[in-house]
């Protein structure tokens, strides 16, 4: 480092973790690694992350805010020779390591070879953590031996809390700095806790981590039934193994990981942290505070955060016996919720913002690089420590033994569709949540919905649909349509096996596979007639069954100034006829995209209907219009056969059945064309050409011969 104005500092961070999904952090350590290093760039530190990604569902990503180089497992857990070459090319002033075993194994050798300073980022007191989760004396001694060696070898130790700072000094470290964990400033306002009563209690945690498992088991055993008496429930956010699906009982909703955690937390009234073990600093508590949530937690939960009594209720009883009372106390006291929530948000934004913490970390890194002094010999490390450092840590052995399907490289539908590629992390989070909830592994390849509005994954017996456009609304429509469609005579719909709709994540619905295939022969009159009959069966829903269903309506936008003449004529004809035609609409259940491709026919089975994400209450001619355009005008089926099949089935099912009015069908067809031509030119040139070729004959019939269907 030069005197005077310092040059930009080069830092290399060596990190091995299963806590990333591509570039999305799923654990506290991963979140810290992303956020601290993102903000270090603004404080004169150029960071390169050397990442060994151990998540079998992840894959290399390119959307990092700083340079990332992926390391193979053998490079990360080898003897350090290959890493020496990689790190030497980067010539860092500081090397930051958090894996205790690897710090002891080759951390000092790396910095001796490259001339940089070694910083050991100590995430927790590993001996105390082992003891708190029931580790034996031998395990505790081994953890202490390793951490003592890492602290001795490092030029500086960074801890998250003052408690761990004292532990590091006890291990023999002389240069120890506290750089806490933080939060990003969210411009969205926290939800007022004095508003309408809410009974949702939130817990955030990676349930592959034993202290979090113990916490959720406590919530299941001690709080769940208590909350039920006041109409409450517990929302759990974070990845979890399939073995823990047993905890997803009534009163506990396991949501899996969410991309926008703050949005999810804004639906809760209280954040909880019933931690009887663990170490370091708890990012879950900081997240609750940033969302404006009051917190109920143990003393352990608030390590590193000052004065928890100002923003939380602290459980002090043995075995957390007072925890349920504290939670229900908050649920019943709106004023207390608001006071504590506001105080916590002020504290976390003023004291624990990532930009401010990054400024402090940059100072620590720069000071460590400047103060670095090398003794003539490497600090002494015991034989026991060297031996322990050469072993794989227990958590790594456990992770490698898991039978989890590996994520395919993004080369299929997700990569090729721009909308889906942008939402790849969100899609994978939803898929993981569904797999954990159902105990099912879905294939890596998927089928994108039209326009990227959804994506569908398959297993041998299950279909998973993830919604990417207006996800909550489309999922609700899908669920309502599946239920209503399944009650129609002579029709079947998939059975719902699970679903999730939570702010901050994409909604999904998992359903059973139906037998059969879509009808495929346009010349088959029986198939064509059946399509009309199936539409008639859908339309048997009575008004009392539709009360909870949203409206079906095509959004028609004003025409732009440069609209072609044909589209202008289309809009003009619709304007001239709409008042008369809209008065003739027959309100009922509308599938929204009813055509051959969304039906399934199998010998010996009632025909099936799928894909209800656009359903609603509207004019039933909308479904007949879809059949007319997609399966008749484009595919070549005979509309007269469809109409005859529809009217015959209506007559069979209802004593009074109105005939199909050709003029009204033509009006809805023109309206459909007007709607398609708003968006198809940008995403579907072939469909645009097909529709443009059909506009003139349909308009001619509507204006001059409305009882003739072209």
XYZ file of C-alpha atoms in Angstrom:
710
model
C 0.000 0.000 0.000
C 1.211 3.512 -0.787
C 1.301 6.377 1.692
C -0.966 9.347 1.078
C -3.942 8.657 -1.129
C -4.431 4.895 -0.984
C -4.806 2.885 -4.134
C -7.896 0.768 -4.517
C -7.586 -2.268 -2.335
C -7.776 -5.700 -3.941
C -9.578 -8.302 -1.866
C -10.130 -11.971 -2.632
C -12.909 -13.742 -0.722
C -12.657 -17.534 -0.615
C -16.070 -19.002 0.185
C -17.545 -22.502 0.063
C -21.256 -22.820 0.656
C -24.482 -24.538 -0.264
C -26.243 -21.274 0.556
C -26.581 -19.794 -2.921
C -29.147 -20.594 -5.555
C -27.327 -19.241 -8.574
C -26.648 -15.719 -7.200
C -29.574 -15.649 -4.756
C -28.548 -16.087 -1.098
C -30.503 -18.695 0.868
C -28.578 -18.482 4.154
C -27.326 -15.731 6.407
C -23.673 -16.371 5.553
C -24.430 -16.222 1.838
C -26.450 -13.017 2.272
C -23.576 -11.390 4.147
C -21.084 -12.447 1.494
C -23.221 -10.927 -1.257
C -24.223 -7.694 0.447
C -21.005 -6.748 2.236
C -18.878 -7.319 -0.858
C -21.406 -5.540 -3.086
C -21.065 -2.394 -0.983
C -17.290 -2.646 -0.495
C -16.944 -1.587 -4.125
C -18.215 1.875 -3.128
C -15.455 2.194 -0.536
C -12.351 1.591 -2.590
C -12.235 -2.215 -2.364
C -12.279 -4.323 -5.531
C -13.563 -7.743 -4.532
C -13.220 -11.036 -6.379
C -15.227 -13.912 -4.953
C -13.751 -17.407 -5.378
C -16.864 -19.505 -4.873
C -17.209 -23.238 -4.434
C -20.955 -23.646 -4.929
C -22.059 -26.808 -3.113
C -25.777 -26.444 -3.758
C -26.760 -29.329 -6.058
C -29.714 -27.281 -7.335
C -27.583 -24.278 -8.246
C -25.415 -23.483 -11.239
C -22.967 -20.726 -12.266
C -24.579 -17.323 -12.665
C -23.482 -14.177 -14.463
C -25.547 -11.555 -12.645
C -23.194 -10.933 -9.715
C -22.414 -7.316 -8.774
C -18.681 -8.135 -8.580
C -16.334 -10.630 -10.272
C -16.935 -14.262 -9.301
C -14.813 -17.266 -10.240
C -16.255 -20.699 -9.567
C -13.984 -23.314 -8.051
C -14.344 -27.040 -8.474
C -14.709 -29.137 -5.356
C -11.259 -30.725 -5.810
C -9.615 -27.313 -6.080
C -11.318 -25.965 -2.957
C -10.696 -29.014 -0.800
C -7.307 -29.988 -2.141
C -3.921 -29.076 -0.694
C -3.997 -25.483 -1.957
C -1.516 -25.817 -4.818
C -4.037 -24.997 -7.565
C -5.508 -22.211 -5.465
C -2.070 -20.668 -5.068
C -1.866 -20.177 -8.821
C -5.382 -18.694 -8.987
C -4.891 -16.325 -6.049
C -1.414 -15.265 -7.229
C -2.906 -14.102 -10.526
C -5.297 -11.856 -8.606
C -2.526 -10.441 -6.351
C -4.823 -9.460 -3.474
C -3.839 -7.130 -0.688
C -6.116 -9.178 1.601
C -7.467 -12.711 1.436
C -10.695 -13.278 3.387
C -11.570 -16.820 4.479
C -14.378 -18.095 6.700
C -13.948 -21.887 6.495
C -11.980 -22.705 9.634
C -10.509 -25.978 8.360
C -9.323 -24.466 5.097
C -7.903 -21.409 6.838
C -5.742 -23.729 8.883
C -4.965 -26.061 5.978
C -3.656 -23.514 3.493
C -4.707 -19.943 4.346
C -1.298 -18.827 5.540
C 0.468 -20.578 2.683
C -1.708 -18.700 0.173
C -0.906 -15.295 1.604
C 2.779 -16.101 2.058
C 2.924 -16.966 -1.630
C 1.018 -13.874 -2.777
C 2.239 -11.275 -0.280
C -1.220 -10.401 1.011
C -2.709 -10.344 4.490
C -4.937 -13.149 5.803
C -8.278 -12.195 7.369
C -10.238 -14.934 9.107
C -13.945 -14.067 9.146
C -15.211 -15.901 12.208
C -18.931 -16.491 11.749
C -19.437 -17.931 15.224
C -17.728 -19.599 18.152
C -17.760 -23.136 16.761
C -16.958 -24.818 20.077
C -19.869 -23.088 21.807
C -22.131 -23.830 18.862
C -21.230 -27.520 19.040
C -21.906 -27.544 22.769
C -25.249 -25.725 22.399
C -26.628 -28.335 19.982
C -25.537 -31.262 22.134
C -22.054 -32.021 20.797
C -19.831 -34.192 22.951
C -16.682 -33.067 24.733
C -14.430 -34.419 21.975
C -16.298 -32.499 19.278
C -16.161 -29.316 21.347
C -12.400 -29.693 21.960
C -11.739 -30.295 18.278
C -13.703 -27.189 17.300
C -11.761 -25.122 19.834
C -8.427 -26.506 18.613
C -9.197 -25.645 14.995
C -10.511 -22.166 15.717
C -7.522 -21.374 17.927
C -5.233 -22.312 15.043
C -7.185 -20.222 12.526
C -7.179 -17.171 14.797
C -3.434 -17.566 15.408
C -2.549 -17.908 11.742
C -4.588 -14.903 10.573
C -3.274 -11.358 10.445
C -6.685 -10.217 11.630
C -9.954 -11.762 12.724
C -13.343 -10.256 11.859
C -16.282 -11.206 14.066
C -19.942 -10.195 13.969
C -20.511 -9.557 17.684
C -18.649 -8.382 20.740
C -19.229 -11.788 22.306
C -17.358 -13.475 19.486
C -14.667 -10.783 19.593
C -13.906 -11.856 23.158
C -13.850 -15.494 22.045
C -11.391 -14.700 19.246
C -9.058 -12.968 21.667
C -9.357 -15.990 23.902
C -8.210 -18.114 20.951
C -5.039 -16.013 20.755
C -5.922 -13.456 18.073
C -4.375 -10.026 18.665
C -6.040 -7.993 15.879
C -9.797 -8.494 16.147
C -12.460 -6.280 14.576
C -16.238 -6.398 14.864
C -18.087 -5.953 11.565
C -21.744 -6.839 12.214
C -24.301 -8.097 9.731
C -26.717 -5.629 8.217
C -29.723 -4.850 6.066
C -30.368 -2.849 2.935
C -32.380 0.306 3.228
C -35.795 -0.488 1.784
C -37.636 2.572 0.497
C -40.974 0.855 0.931
C -42.681 1.879 4.127
C -43.172 -0.743 6.783
C -46.773 -1.799 7.304
C -48.392 -0.051 10.231
C -48.811 -2.509 13.063
C -51.724 -0.463 14.382
C -53.811 -1.285 11.305
C -56.229 -4.183 10.862
C -55.495 -7.087 13.197
C -53.115 -9.689 11.793
C -52.439 -13.053 13.357
C -49.535 -14.240 11.202
C -46.294 -15.007 13.012
C -43.171 -15.201 10.839
C -40.039 -17.322 11.220
C -37.130 -17.086 8.788
C -34.414 -19.707 8.646
C -32.490 -22.271 6.671
C -33.849 -25.586 7.975
C -30.726 -27.461 6.972
C -29.178 -25.755 10.039
C -29.797 -27.560 13.325
C -30.571 -24.507 15.533
C -33.292 -23.448 13.087
C -34.747 -26.957 13.006
C -34.965 -26.915 16.793
C -36.647 -23.512 16.653
C -39.358 -24.655 14.222
C -39.929 -27.828 16.211
C -40.479 -25.621 19.265
C -42.969 -23.506 17.309
C -44.727 -26.675 16.196
C -44.896 -28.228 19.651
C -45.399 -25.172 21.882
C -46.836 -22.275 19.887
C -48.917 -23.694 17.024
C -51.923 -24.839 19.046
C -51.805 -21.744 21.231
C -52.036 -19.505 18.157
C -54.964 -21.536 16.823
C -57.046 -20.374 19.803
C -56.707 -16.757 18.595
C -56.992 -17.543 14.877
C -53.253 -17.301 14.318
C -50.693 -19.262 12.340
C -46.946 -19.433 11.678
C -45.384 -18.702 8.291
C -41.928 -20.271 7.857
C -39.691 -18.879 5.117
C -36.533 -20.684 4.020
C -35.451 -23.868 2.341
C -36.134 -27.114 4.145
C -35.419 -30.808 3.533
C -38.281 -33.047 2.551
C -37.948 -34.905 5.834
C -39.289 -31.810 7.616
C -42.554 -31.753 5.672
C -44.014 -33.326 8.819
C -43.815 -29.887 10.452
C -46.181 -28.413 7.875
C -49.273 -29.170 9.945
C -52.393 -26.964 10.220
C -51.185 -23.752 11.827
C -47.692 -23.903 10.271
C -47.168 -22.983 6.624
C -43.803 -23.951 5.138
C -43.225 -21.603 2.217
C -39.690 -22.457 1.167
C -37.274 -19.736 0.044
C -38.628 -16.402 -1.199
C -36.812 -13.875 -3.343
C -38.311 -10.758 -1.740
C -38.246 -11.549 1.968
C -39.265 -8.042 3.015
C -42.469 -8.295 0.974
C -43.272 -11.616 2.646
C -42.601 -10.289 6.141
C -44.947 -7.381 5.594
C -47.842 -9.838 5.806
C -46.915 -10.779 9.396
C -47.673 -9.217 12.742
C -44.748 -10.609 14.759
C -41.319 -12.056 13.965
C -40.121 -14.893 16.205
C -36.701 -16.321 17.019
C -37.007 -19.117 19.622
C -33.316 -20.004 19.466
C -31.847 -22.071 22.273
C -28.590 -22.578 20.380
C -26.552 -21.126 17.574
C -23.844 -18.540 17.202
C -22.844 -15.341 15.456
C -25.429 -12.721 14.569
C -28.971 -13.549 13.485
C -29.887 -11.976 10.158
C -33.467 -13.156 10.634
C -33.852 -10.715 13.533
C -32.392 -7.856 11.489
C -34.830 -8.733 8.680
C -37.788 -8.623 11.088
C -36.651 -5.245 12.341
C -36.195 -3.841 8.827
C -39.768 -4.900 7.994
C -41.073 -3.031 11.039
C -41.997 -6.208 12.899
C -41.831 -6.463 16.677
C -39.793 -9.486 17.691
C -40.152 -12.210 20.300
C -36.897 -14.032 20.879
C -34.395 -15.437 23.314
C -31.256 -13.685 24.520
C -29.311 -15.787 22.019
C -31.397 -14.377 19.174
C -30.282 -10.813 19.896
C -26.519 -11.405 20.062
C -24.754 -8.334 18.700
C -27.845 -6.099 18.762
C -28.030 -3.516 21.563
C -30.967 -3.022 23.903
C -33.365 -5.664 22.551
C -35.970 -4.711 25.137
C -36.580 -1.504 23.145
C -37.897 -3.354 20.081
C -38.635 -6.886 21.301
C -40.057 -9.050 24.045
C -37.226 -11.203 25.364
C -37.959 -14.708 26.606
C -36.151 -15.249 29.885
C -37.862 -18.348 31.297
C -36.320 -21.793 31.364
C -37.061 -23.820 28.226
C -38.718 -20.696 26.769
C -41.833 -21.441 28.821
C -42.966 -17.809 28.540
C -42.616 -17.658 24.745
C -46.256 -18.432 23.796
C -47.518 -15.844 26.282
C -45.212 -13.174 24.864
C -46.361 -13.836 21.301
C -50.057 -13.745 22.140
C -49.488 -10.622 24.227
C -48.177 -8.858 21.137
C -50.947 -10.173 18.910
C -53.514 -8.633 21.258
C -51.744 -5.284 21.686
C -51.655 -3.214 18.491
C -50.087 -0.217 20.180
C -47.206 -2.288 21.546
C -46.663 -3.909 18.153
C -46.376 -0.516 16.512
C -44.116 0.945 19.195
C -41.684 -1.968 19.188
C -41.785 -2.384 15.399
C -41.040 1.285 14.754
C -38.206 1.280 17.307
C -36.602 -1.778 15.746
C -36.795 -0.359 12.241
C -35.159 2.907 13.333
C -32.377 1.032 15.110
C -31.556 -1.348 12.275
C -31.556 1.349 9.601
C -29.397 3.702 11.673
C -26.903 1.176 13.062
C -26.866 -1.801 10.706
C -27.106 -0.597 7.111
C -24.835 -2.473 4.697
C -23.312 0.703 3.193
C -22.125 1.898 6.609
C -20.868 -1.542 7.597
C -19.004 -1.849 4.295
C -17.237 1.443 5.010
C -16.082 0.021 8.330
C -15.011 -3.261 6.727
C -13.015 -1.359 4.088
C -11.177 0.450 6.889
C -10.444 -2.878 8.598
C -9.147 -4.457 5.384
C -6.968 -1.470 4.572
C -5.546 -1.296 8.084
C -4.811 -5.019 8.099
C -2.991 -4.754 4.764
C -0.962 -1.767 5.959
C -0.117 -3.205 9.394
C 0.793 -6.648 8.103
C 4.100 -7.820 9.456
C 5.521 -11.238 8.746
C 7.579 -13.077 11.304
C 10.523 -15.076 10.053
C 8.657 -18.294 10.675
C 5.051 -19.343 10.290
C 3.094 -19.218 13.584
C 3.140 -22.547 15.321
C 0.106 -24.748 14.720
C -0.314 -27.919 16.723
C -0.138 -31.331 15.096
C -3.695 -31.970 16.251
C -4.932 -28.845 14.483
C -3.142 -29.774 11.265
C -4.649 -33.258 11.421
C -8.160 -31.914 12.064
C -7.828 -29.381 9.245
C -7.137 -32.167 6.757
C -10.488 -33.823 7.535
C -13.721 -32.855 5.815
C -15.993 -30.947 8.217
C -19.063 -32.841 9.407
C -21.483 -30.481 7.676
C -19.774 -31.037 4.325
C -19.889 -34.816 4.649
C -23.561 -34.580 5.582
C -24.324 -32.339 2.621
C -22.483 -34.514 0.115
C -24.395 -37.584 1.308
C -27.786 -36.023 0.590
C -29.778 -37.484 -2.267
C -30.870 -34.312 -3.992
C -31.358 -33.992 -7.751
C -28.867 -31.712 -9.417
C -30.010 -28.637 -11.280
C -29.548 -28.801 -15.021
C -27.598 -25.993 -16.624
C -29.942 -23.314 -17.854
C -30.017 -24.450 -21.476
C -33.702 -25.277 -21.904
C -36.952 -23.367 -21.791
C -35.909 -21.001 -19.006
C -32.721 -19.897 -20.751
C -34.361 -19.411 -24.115
C -37.309 -17.304 -22.997
C -36.412 -13.723 -21.989
C -39.159 -13.412 -19.360
C -38.371 -16.766 -17.783
C -34.611 -16.169 -17.894
C -35.092 -12.925 -15.961
C -37.096 -14.791 -13.310
C -34.879 -17.896 -13.168
C -34.064 -17.513 -9.464
C -37.697 -16.947 -8.557
C -38.780 -19.952 -10.631
C -36.206 -22.227 -9.005
C -37.213 -21.040 -5.509
C -40.847 -21.869 -6.257
C -39.877 -25.256 -7.649
C -37.801 -26.050 -4.554
C -40.674 -25.008 -2.298
C -43.070 -27.290 -4.190
C -40.646 -30.221 -4.177
C -40.128 -29.910 -0.434
C -43.854 -29.555 0.229
C -44.834 -32.531 -1.915
C -41.814 -34.800 -1.580
C -41.580 -34.923 -5.373
C -38.639 -34.303 -7.714
C -39.606 -32.558 -10.946
C -37.733 -32.927 -14.216
C -35.154 -30.293 -15.064
C -36.746 -29.466 -18.398
C -40.021 -27.584 -18.502
C -42.667 -26.214 -20.863
C -43.137 -22.431 -20.882
C -46.650 -21.078 -21.041
C -47.627 -18.787 -23.890
C -45.873 -15.440 -23.575
C -43.913 -16.660 -20.550
C -46.910 -16.129 -18.264
C -46.220 -19.457 -16.562
C -43.914 -22.450 -16.718
C -44.805 -26.099 -16.154
C -42.617 -28.852 -14.670
C -43.437 -32.553 -14.586
C -42.789 -35.642 -12.529
C -44.158 -39.083 -13.285
C -47.541 -38.324 -11.692
C -47.541 -34.613 -10.879
C -47.684 -31.333 -12.779
C -46.230 -28.163 -11.236
C -47.321 -24.829 -12.656
C -45.436 -21.683 -11.619
C -46.991 -18.334 -12.529
C -44.728 -15.513 -13.686
C -47.257 -12.873 -14.800
C -49.663 -11.570 -12.147
C -48.781 -14.748 -10.224
C -51.115 -14.438 -7.240
C -54.141 -13.608 -9.402
C -53.467 -16.374 -11.923
C -52.936 -18.966 -9.202
C -56.223 -18.011 -7.548
C -58.050 -18.239 -10.871
C -56.451 -21.629 -11.544
C -57.555 -23.014 -8.193
C -61.087 -21.681 -8.567
C -61.366 -22.978 -12.132
C -60.065 -26.435 -11.284
C -62.598 -26.736 -8.480
C -65.517 -25.432 -10.512
C -64.608 -27.310 -13.687
C -64.232 -30.550 -11.786
C -67.843 -30.277 -10.621
C -69.252 -30.113 -14.174
C -71.050 -33.228 -15.461
C -68.996 -35.436 -17.741
C -65.735 -33.531 -17.221
C -62.643 -34.076 -15.085
C -59.951 -31.643 -14.001
C -56.631 -32.291 -12.248
C -56.732 -32.707 -8.463
C -54.886 -30.004 -6.530
C -52.002 -31.564 -4.558
C -50.562 -28.373 -3.125
C -50.241 -24.658 -3.746
C -48.547 -21.593 -2.351
C -49.207 -17.887 -2.714
C -46.964 -15.642 -0.648
C -45.767 -12.076 -1.296
C -42.144 -11.956 -2.387
C -42.308 -15.245 -4.307
C -43.939 -16.672 -7.417
C -47.202 -18.503 -6.800
C -47.467 -22.168 -7.760
C -50.070 -24.900 -7.998
C -49.233 -28.609 -8.089
C -51.823 -30.957 -9.530
C -52.292 -34.523 -10.652
C -51.684 -35.641 -14.222
C -54.760 -36.527 -16.250
C -54.758 -39.409 -18.733
C -55.144 -38.771 -22.428
C -53.915 -36.467 -25.171
C -55.395 -33.400 -26.880
C -57.622 -34.111 -29.887
C -55.400 -33.752 -32.928
C -57.365 -34.614 -36.112
C -59.243 -31.573 -37.498
C -61.240 -33.856 -39.794
C -62.524 -36.074 -36.988
C -66.154 -34.949 -36.573
C -66.598 -36.864 -33.311
C -63.628 -35.054 -31.768
C -64.883 -31.729 -33.079
C -68.399 -32.318 -31.762
C -66.991 -33.334 -28.385
C -65.142 -30.007 -28.107
C -68.461 -28.198 -28.440
C -70.098 -30.540 -25.915
C -67.279 -29.978 -23.410
C -67.756 -26.211 -23.660
C -71.463 -26.694 -22.973
C -70.663 -28.777 -19.880
C -68.364 -26.047 -18.567
C -71.155 -23.541 -18.992
C -73.606 -25.414 -16.736
C -72.292 -23.561 -13.670
C -75.085 -21.603 -12.006
C -74.920 -18.023 -10.802
C -74.641 -19.125 -7.163
C -71.457 -21.044 -8.009
C -69.803 -18.026 -9.608
C -70.017 -15.589 -6.718
C -66.357 -16.009 -5.684
C -64.965 -16.040 -9.221
C -63.313 -12.872 -10.614
C -64.485 -11.196 -13.805
C -63.188 -12.309 -17.191
C -62.459 -9.261 -19.330
C -60.144 -8.631 -22.268
C -58.175 -5.427 -21.730
C -58.582 -3.314 -24.884
C -56.142 -0.406 -25.142
C -56.510 2.737 -27.278
C -55.021 2.460 -30.763
C -51.621 4.078 -31.344
C -51.298 6.845 -33.922
C -49.562 4.662 -36.516
C -52.206 1.908 -36.502
C -52.624 0.112 -39.884
C -55.879 0.694 -41.778
C -57.160 -2.834 -41.182
C -56.810 -2.503 -37.410
C -58.493 0.899 -37.572
C -61.436 -0.648 -39.422
C -61.590 -3.393 -36.821
C -61.794 -0.854 -33.987
C -64.393 1.187 -35.845
C -66.712 -1.758 -36.480
C -66.456 -2.844 -32.861
C -67.298 0.661 -31.646
C -70.354 0.757 -33.905
C -71.729 -2.601 -32.768
C -70.590 -3.003 -29.170
C -73.585 -1.426 -27.399
C -76.068 -3.681 -29.160
C -73.883 -6.768 -28.920
C -72.798 -6.399 -25.293
C -76.468 -6.343 -24.309
C -76.804 -9.859 -25.750
C -73.950 -11.378 -23.702
C -74.845 -14.463 -21.641
C -72.941 -14.351 -18.368
C -71.459 -17.561 -17.043
C -68.285 -19.495 -16.329
C -65.552 -18.715 -18.889
C -62.479 -20.937 -19.158
C -60.551 -18.138 -20.849
C -58.431 -20.245 -23.212
C -60.709 -23.119 -24.155
C -59.382 -24.949 -27.183
C -58.287 -28.430 -28.195
C -54.807 -27.975 -26.699
C -56.301 -27.561 -23.217
C -58.415 -30.704 -23.373
C -57.421 -34.341 -22.898
C -59.217 -37.363 -24.335
C -58.558 -40.967 -23.260
C -60.606 -44.102 -24.037
C -62.710 -45.170 -21.062
C -62.365 -41.816 -19.269
C -64.407 -38.650 -19.129
C -62.649 -35.894 -21.118
C -60.385 -33.613 -19.123
C -59.898 -29.846 -19.115
C -56.718 -28.095 -17.960
C -55.194 -24.610 -17.764
C -57.730 -22.455 -15.906
C -55.352 -19.588 -15.034
C -57.387 -17.118 -17.115
C -60.888 -18.209 -16.078
C -63.558 -15.903 -14.734
C -67.148 -14.735 -15.064
C -67.991 -13.327 -18.482
C -69.887 -13.985 -21.684
C -69.830 -17.718 -22.444
C -69.321 -16.862 -26.136
C -65.672 -16.176 -25.208
C -65.004 -19.931 -24.999
C -66.831 -20.640 -28.249
C -64.809 -17.827 -29.825
C -61.553 -19.518 -28.803
C -62.739 -22.753 -30.412
C -63.812 -20.896 -33.548
C -60.555 -18.978 -34.013
C -57.958 -21.465 -32.834
C -59.501 -24.765 -33.903
C -61.665 -23.769 -36.864
C -60.335 -20.676 -38.651
C -56.689 -21.627 -37.970
C -56.717 -25.429 -37.553
C -59.496 -26.240 -40.013
C -62.243 -27.807 -37.899
C -65.876 -27.248 -38.869
C -67.499 -24.584 -36.693
C -70.931 -25.937 -37.559
C -70.032 -29.286 -35.983
C -68.784 -27.508 -32.847
C -71.956 -25.414 -32.604
C -74.141 -28.490 -33.136
C -72.246 -30.380 -30.435
C -72.580 -27.412 -28.063
C -76.303 -26.927 -28.628
C -77.091 -30.645 -28.467
C -75.268 -30.988 -25.130
C -76.948 -27.871 -23.768
C -80.344 -29.283 -24.670
C -79.470 -32.550 -22.933
C -78.261 -30.838 -19.747
C -80.802 -28.015 -19.550
C -84.489 -27.907 -20.285
C -84.092 -24.420 -21.760
C -81.054 -23.821 -23.964
C -80.522 -20.799 -26.211
C -79.132 -21.328 -29.681
C -75.755 -19.917 -30.659
C -76.224 -16.555 -32.387
C -73.762 -16.305 -35.283
C -73.728 -12.496 -35.233
C -72.813 -12.406 -31.550
C -70.085 -14.985 -32.128
C -68.694 -12.815 -34.941
C -68.654 -9.791 -32.611
C -66.653 -11.690 -29.982
C -64.359 -12.978 -32.714
C -63.640 -9.423 -33.869
C -63.077 -8.402 -30.244
C -60.658 -11.313 -29.873
C -58.771 -10.155 -32.989
C -58.569 -6.615 -31.611
C -57.110 -7.947 -28.366
C -54.565 -10.265 -30.028
C -53.273 -7.526 -32.337
C -52.347 -5.413 -29.312
C -49.581 -7.778 -28.204
C -48.951 -10.472 -30.821
C -46.844 -8.291 -33.187
C -44.178 -8.062 -30.473
C -43.988 -11.750 -29.497
C -45.663 -13.917 -32.150
C -45.240 -12.888 -35.790
C -46.883 -16.067 -37.246
C -50.021 -15.577 -35.136
C -50.143 -11.920 -36.152
C -50.080 -12.880 -39.832
C -52.804 -15.478 -39.335
C -55.100 -13.053 -37.521
C -54.571 -10.256 -40.042
C -55.592 -12.628 -42.822
C -58.831 -13.427 -40.976
C -59.899 -9.919 -39.982
C -61.447 -8.795 -43.283
C -63.758 -11.790 -43.859
C -64.973 -11.728 -40.269
C -65.695 -7.979 -40.425
C -67.439 -8.371 -43.780
C -69.708 -11.032 -42.286
C -70.356 -8.996 -39.132
C -71.356 -5.919 -41.170
C -73.224 -7.510 -44.081
C -74.169 -11.131 -43.292
C -74.084 -11.606 -39.506
C -75.780 -14.994 -39.595
C -73.049 -16.509 -41.772
C -69.830 -17.740 -40.168
C -66.901 -17.627 -42.611
